[in-house]
């Protein structure tokens, strides 16, 4: 694994404090950030896969009105779910949401499990989504690595290569896990994603 720059000398506490301070001032006001409901956070994370925030907002708000909880989604007709998803694309995401809601309804009493391993057992829920739900909804110290986080960590640590392939993928998860603070994991993980989405962008980054 090649490195394109000098590894940052800043300690984890310094990075955590800087990022959390920045996030407190610059975080966007998004509807899924106004709740700690694991279901709402799950829905938002699935919708945001391969879809821009501005596009997701109205879909998320309509979805939560139509399917306000796991039970409502689990009992909904598939055609109704797909109709509500229409325009977001990648319809397998909607199918997996409904299928997973059925599992949660039958096996977990309609409440999403709290732990990352249990969340990963749900249809369509991978390591990133499970970590996002656990950390944002419950404050669990769980790492997350999506495209935004990959970009931030590669630039921060001077890493080069394909972040989707080993060994770089494994290194990014290791770094992300080491950086998550014991407390405020919820804000820290969202701050990492926010930095990648708004400043440390793929083109013309402003995160020197």
mmCIF file of C-alpha atoms in Angstrom:
data_model
loop_
_atom_site.group_PDB
_atom_site.id
_atom_site.type_symbol
_atom_site.label_atom_id
_atom_site.label_comp_id
_atom_site.label_asym_id
_atom_site.label_seq_id
_atom_site.Cartn_x
_atom_site.Cartn_y
_atom_site.Cartn_z
ATOM 1 C CA UNK A 1 0.000 0.000 0.000
ATOM 2 C CA UNK A 2 1.553 3.246 -1.131
ATOM 3 C CA UNK A 3 1.325 6.510 0.771
ATOM 4 C CA UNK A 4 1.104 9.828 -1.006
ATOM 5 C CA UNK A 5 2.058 12.031 1.914
ATOM 6 C CA UNK A 6 3.384 12.154 5.438
ATOM 7 C CA UNK A 7 1.179 10.460 8.007
ATOM 8 C CA UNK A 8 -0.506 13.062 10.192
ATOM 9 C CA UNK A 9 1.252 13.677 13.480
ATOM 10 C CA UNK A 10 -1.880 14.883 15.259
ATOM 11 C CA UNK A 11 -3.072 12.634 18.063
ATOM 12 C CA UNK A 12 -6.564 11.159 18.081
ATOM 13 C CA UNK A 13 -7.810 13.478 20.873
ATOM 14 C CA UNK A 14 -6.635 16.518 18.906
ATOM 15 C CA UNK A 15 -8.324 15.304 15.737
ATOM 16 C CA UNK A 16 -11.507 14.457 17.605
ATOM 17 C CA UNK A 17 -11.685 17.875 19.259
ATOM 18 C CA UNK A 18 -10.967 19.773 16.044
ATOM 19 C CA UNK A 19 -13.532 17.842 14.050
ATOM 20 C CA UNK A 20 -16.236 18.020 16.707
ATOM 21 C CA UNK A 21 -15.685 21.761 17.107
ATOM 22 C CA UNK A 22 -15.956 22.249 13.352
ATOM 23 C CA UNK A 23 -19.082 20.104 13.152
ATOM 24 C CA UNK A 24 -20.834 22.003 15.928
ATOM 25 C CA UNK A 25 -20.596 25.145 13.814
ATOM 26 C CA UNK A 26 -20.986 23.796 10.288
ATOM 27 C CA UNK A 27 -23.338 20.800 10.510
ATOM 28 C CA UNK A 28 -26.211 21.005 8.052
ATOM 29 C CA UNK A 29 -29.732 20.903 9.465
ATOM 30 C CA UNK A 30 -31.064 17.653 8.003
ATOM 31 C CA UNK A 31 -34.353 16.009 9.019
ATOM 32 C CA UNK A 32 -32.766 12.713 10.092
ATOM 33 C CA UNK A 33 -30.403 14.616 12.390
ATOM 34 C CA UNK A 34 -33.354 15.860 14.430
ATOM 35 C CA UNK A 35 -34.147 12.399 15.759
ATOM 36 C CA UNK A 36 -32.549 9.504 17.609
ATOM 37 C CA UNK A 37 -35.100 7.029 16.239
ATOM 38 C CA UNK A 38 -33.086 4.033 14.955
ATOM 39 C CA UNK A 39 -35.724 3.309 12.303
ATOM 40 C CA UNK A 40 -35.610 6.849 10.879
ATOM 41 C CA UNK A 41 -31.814 6.819 10.869
ATOM 42 C CA UNK A 42 -31.813 3.437 9.130
ATOM 43 C CA UNK A 43 -34.196 4.676 6.431
ATOM 44 C CA UNK A 44 -32.101 7.804 5.849
ATOM 45 C CA UNK A 45 -28.871 5.839 5.564
ATOM 46 C CA UNK A 46 -30.345 3.452 3.009
ATOM 47 C CA UNK A 47 -31.821 6.308 0.976
ATOM 48 C CA UNK A 48 -28.507 8.164 1.003
ATOM 49 C CA UNK A 49 -26.697 5.255 -0.618
ATOM 50 C CA UNK A 50 -25.969 6.345 -4.201
ATOM 51 C CA UNK A 51 -28.282 9.381 -3.826
ATOM 52 C CA UNK A 52 -27.617 13.053 -3.106
ATOM 53 C CA UNK A 53 -28.833 14.650 0.124
ATOM 54 C CA UNK A 54 -30.973 17.256 -1.648
ATOM 55 C CA UNK A 55 -32.824 14.503 -3.499
ATOM 56 C CA UNK A 56 -33.314 12.357 -0.408
ATOM 57 C CA UNK A 57 -34.855 14.997 1.889
ATOM 58 C CA UNK A 58 -38.378 15.123 0.377
ATOM 59 C CA UNK A 59 -38.439 11.336 -0.097
ATOM 60 C CA UNK A 60 -37.426 10.783 3.506
ATOM 61 C CA UNK A 61 -40.091 13.142 4.833
ATOM 62 C CA UNK A 62 -42.842 11.534 2.735
ATOM 63 C CA UNK A 63 -41.649 8.039 3.656
ATOM 64 C CA UNK A 64 -41.751 8.753 7.378
ATOM 65 C CA UNK A 65 -45.307 10.053 7.055
ATOM 66 C CA UNK A 66 -46.411 6.993 5.121
ATOM 67 C CA UNK A 67 -44.373 4.346 6.997
ATOM 68 C CA UNK A 68 -43.653 5.957 10.393
ATOM 69 C CA UNK A 69 -42.201 2.858 12.062
ATOM 70 C CA UNK A 70 -40.963 -0.678 11.497
ATOM 71 C CA UNK A 71 -44.411 -2.179 11.974
ATOM 72 C CA UNK A 72 -45.983 0.063 9.323
ATOM 73 C CA UNK A 73 -43.264 -0.826 6.823
ATOM 74 C CA UNK A 74 -43.353 -4.553 7.603
ATOM 75 C CA UNK A 75 -47.117 -4.674 7.039
ATOM 76 C CA UNK A 76 -47.104 -2.522 3.894
ATOM 77 C CA UNK A 77 -47.718 -4.018 0.471
ATOM 78 C CA UNK A 78 -44.574 -4.256 -1.629
ATOM 79 C CA UNK A 79 -46.202 -2.248 -4.427
ATOM 80 C CA UNK A 80 -46.884 0.606 -1.986
ATOM 81 C CA UNK A 81 -43.288 0.551 -0.777
ATOM 82 C CA UNK A 82 -41.901 0.585 -4.308
ATOM 83 C CA UNK A 83 -44.260 3.392 -5.274
ATOM 84 C CA UNK A 84 -43.021 5.492 -2.355
ATOM 85 C CA UNK A 85 -39.459 4.787 -3.509
ATOM 86 C CA UNK A 86 -40.157 5.676 -7.126
ATOM 87 C CA UNK A 87 -37.554 8.143 -8.410
ATOM 88 C CA UNK A 88 -34.776 7.144 -6.005
ATOM 89 C CA UNK A 89 -33.601 4.243 -8.157
ATOM 90 C CA UNK A 90 -31.822 1.068 -7.027
ATOM 91 C CA UNK A 91 -35.133 -0.493 -6.007
ATOM 92 C CA UNK A 92 -33.396 -3.405 -4.315
ATOM 93 C CA UNK A 93 -32.810 -0.989 -1.427
ATOM 94 C CA UNK A 94 -36.559 -0.576 -0.910
ATOM 95 C CA UNK A 95 -37.161 -4.317 -1.141
ATOM 96 C CA UNK A 96 -34.419 -4.994 1.412
ATOM 97 C CA UNK A 97 -35.838 -2.353 3.759
ATOM 98 C CA UNK A 98 -39.253 -3.983 3.730
ATOM 99 C CA UNK A 99 -37.798 -7.485 4.069
ATOM 100 C CA UNK A 100 -35.617 -6.423 6.988
ATOM 101 C CA UNK A 101 -38.571 -4.669 8.625
ATOM 102 C CA UNK A 102 -40.425 -7.981 8.506
ATOM 103 C CA UNK A 103 -37.511 -9.699 10.240
ATOM 104 C CA UNK A 104 -37.399 -6.991 12.914
ATOM 105 C CA UNK A 105 -41.157 -7.259 13.425
ATOM 106 C CA UNK A 106 -41.103 -11.054 13.772
ATOM 107 C CA UNK A 107 -37.835 -11.616 15.609
ATOM 108 C CA UNK A 108 -37.184 -8.405 17.551
ATOM 109 C CA UNK A 109 -40.635 -7.229 18.550
ATOM 110 C CA UNK A 110 -40.615 -4.368 16.063
ATOM 111 C CA UNK A 111 -37.488 -2.762 17.515
ATOM 112 C CA UNK A 112 -34.203 -2.642 15.641
ATOM 113 C CA UNK A 113 -31.430 -4.449 17.534
ATOM 114 C CA UNK A 114 -28.848 -2.180 19.122
ATOM 115 C CA UNK A 115 -25.606 -4.026 18.405
ATOM 116 C CA UNK A 116 -23.635 -3.962 15.163
ATOM 117 C CA UNK A 117 -23.399 -7.790 14.797
ATOM 118 C CA UNK A 118 -27.185 -8.196 15.189
ATOM 119 C CA UNK A 119 -27.892 -5.341 12.794
ATOM 120 C CA UNK A 120 -25.600 -6.915 10.207
ATOM 121 C CA UNK A 121 -27.839 -10.001 10.212
ATOM 122 C CA UNK A 122 -30.705 -7.984 8.717
ATOM 123 C CA UNK A 123 -31.250 -8.129 4.936
ATOM 124 C CA UNK A 124 -29.442 -5.310 3.165
ATOM 125 C CA UNK A 125 -27.619 -4.068 6.279
ATOM 126 C CA UNK A 126 -23.833 -4.089 5.990
ATOM 127 C CA UNK A 127 -21.053 -3.007 8.294
ATOM 128 C CA UNK A 128 -21.344 0.678 7.407
ATOM 129 C CA UNK A 129 -25.126 0.907 7.828
ATOM 130 C CA UNK A 130 -25.010 -1.071 11.066
ATOM 131 C CA UNK A 131 -22.290 1.203 12.451
ATOM 132 C CA UNK A 132 -24.236 4.301 11.436
ATOM 133 C CA UNK A 133 -27.433 3.108 13.131
ATOM 134 C CA UNK A 134 -25.634 1.997 16.293
ATOM 135 C CA UNK A 135 -23.513 5.123 16.679
ATOM 136 C CA UNK A 136 -26.037 7.778 15.614
ATOM 137 C CA UNK A 137 -29.100 6.310 17.321
ATOM 138 C CA UNK A 138 -27.453 4.901 20.453
ATOM 139 C CA UNK A 139 -24.065 6.585 20.732
ATOM 140 C CA UNK A 140 -22.295 3.218 20.402
ATOM 141 C CA UNK A 141 -18.576 3.447 19.726
ATOM 142 C CA UNK A 142 -18.734 1.889 16.250
ATOM 143 C CA UNK A 143 -16.696 2.934 13.197
ATOM 144 C CA UNK A 144 -18.200 3.846 9.845
ATOM 145 C CA UNK A 145 -16.509 3.966 6.451
ATOM 146 C CA UNK A 146 -18.415 5.273 3.438
ATOM 147 C CA UNK A 147 -17.159 7.155 0.392
ATOM 148 C CA UNK A 148 -16.907 10.427 2.289
ATOM 149 C CA UNK A 149 -14.982 8.873 5.180
ATOM 150 C CA UNK A 150 -12.686 7.008 2.789
ATOM 151 C CA UNK A 151 -11.759 10.281 1.134
ATOM 152 C CA UNK A 152 -11.120 12.083 4.420
ATOM 153 C CA UNK A 153 -8.966 9.319 5.870
ATOM 154 C CA UNK A 154 -6.948 8.783 2.669
ATOM 155 C CA UNK A 155 -6.095 12.470 2.536
ATOM 156 C CA UNK A 156 -5.528 12.801 6.257
ATOM 157 C CA UNK A 157 -3.122 9.862 6.408
ATOM 158 C CA UNK A 158 -1.644 10.177 2.901
ATOM 159 C CA UNK A 159 -2.928 6.797 1.708
ATOM 160 C CA UNK A 160 -3.089 5.793 -1.945
ATOM 161 C CA UNK A 161 -4.857 2.955 -3.694
ATOM 162 C CA UNK A 162 -8.379 1.631 -4.221
ATOM 163 C CA UNK A 163 -10.274 2.155 -0.941
ATOM 164 C CA UNK A 164 -12.719 -0.603 -1.885
ATOM 165 C CA UNK A 165 -10.018 -3.266 -2.058
ATOM 166 C CA UNK A 166 -7.658 -4.832 0.412
ATOM 167 C CA UNK A 167 -5.323 -3.976 1.973
ATOM 168 C CA UNK A 168 -6.422 -0.327 1.915
ATOM 169 C CA UNK A 169 -10.054 -1.096 2.778
ATOM 170 C CA UNK A 170 -9.016 -2.951 5.920
ATOM 171 C CA UNK A 171 -6.608 -0.153 6.871
ATOM 172 C CA UNK A 172 -9.354 2.463 6.550
ATOM 173 C CA UNK A 173 -11.663 0.514 8.837
ATOM 174 C CA UNK A 174 -8.824 0.134 11.335
ATOM 175 C CA UNK A 175 -8.132 3.870 11.284
ATOM 176 C CA UNK A 176 -11.819 4.745 11.561
ATOM 177 C CA UNK A 177 -12.219 2.469 14.575
ATOM 178 C CA UNK A 178 -9.162 3.957 16.276
ATOM 179 C CA UNK A 179 -10.445 7.495 15.770
ATOM 180 C CA UNK A 180 -13.973 7.079 17.161
ATOM 181 C CA UNK A 181 -14.029 8.548 20.680
ATOM 182 C CA UNK A 182 -15.463 6.673 23.648
ATOM 183 C CA UNK A 183 -17.997 9.448 24.018
ATOM 184 C CA UNK A 184 -19.758 11.468 21.318
ATOM 185 C CA UNK A 185 -19.402 8.735 18.707
ATOM 186 C CA UNK A 186 -22.722 9.965 17.300
ATOM 187 C CA UNK A 187 -21.410 13.452 16.529
ATOM 188 C CA UNK A 188 -17.937 12.307 15.532
ATOM 189 C CA UNK A 189 -19.101 9.863 12.875
ATOM 190 C CA UNK A 190 -21.518 12.408 11.445
ATOM 191 C CA UNK A 191 -18.731 14.994 11.479
ATOM 192 C CA UNK A 192 -16.453 12.716 9.442
ATOM 193 C CA UNK A 193 -19.172 12.228 6.846
ATOM 194 C CA UNK A 194 -20.041 15.920 6.835
ATOM 195 C CA UNK A 195 -16.426 16.907 6.237
ATOM 196 C CA UNK A 196 -16.188 14.539 3.282
ATOM 197 C CA UNK A 197 -19.511 15.647 1.834
ATOM 198 C CA UNK A 198 -19.054 19.406 2.125
ATOM 199 C CA UNK A 199 -15.330 20.239 2.185
ATOM 200 C CA UNK A 200 -13.185 17.188 1.451
ATOM 201 C CA UNK A 201 -15.012 16.634 -1.823
ATOM 202 C CA UNK A 202 -13.820 14.494 -4.765
ATOM 203 C CA UNK A 203 -13.077 17.552 -6.870
ATOM 204 C CA UNK A 204 -11.667 20.903 -5.707
ATOM 205 C CA UNK A 205 -11.364 19.839 -2.056
ATOM 206 C CA UNK A 206 -11.142 22.588 0.562
ATOM 207 C CA UNK A 207 -9.843 20.475 3.431
ATOM 208 C CA UNK A 208 -6.160 21.369 3.462
#
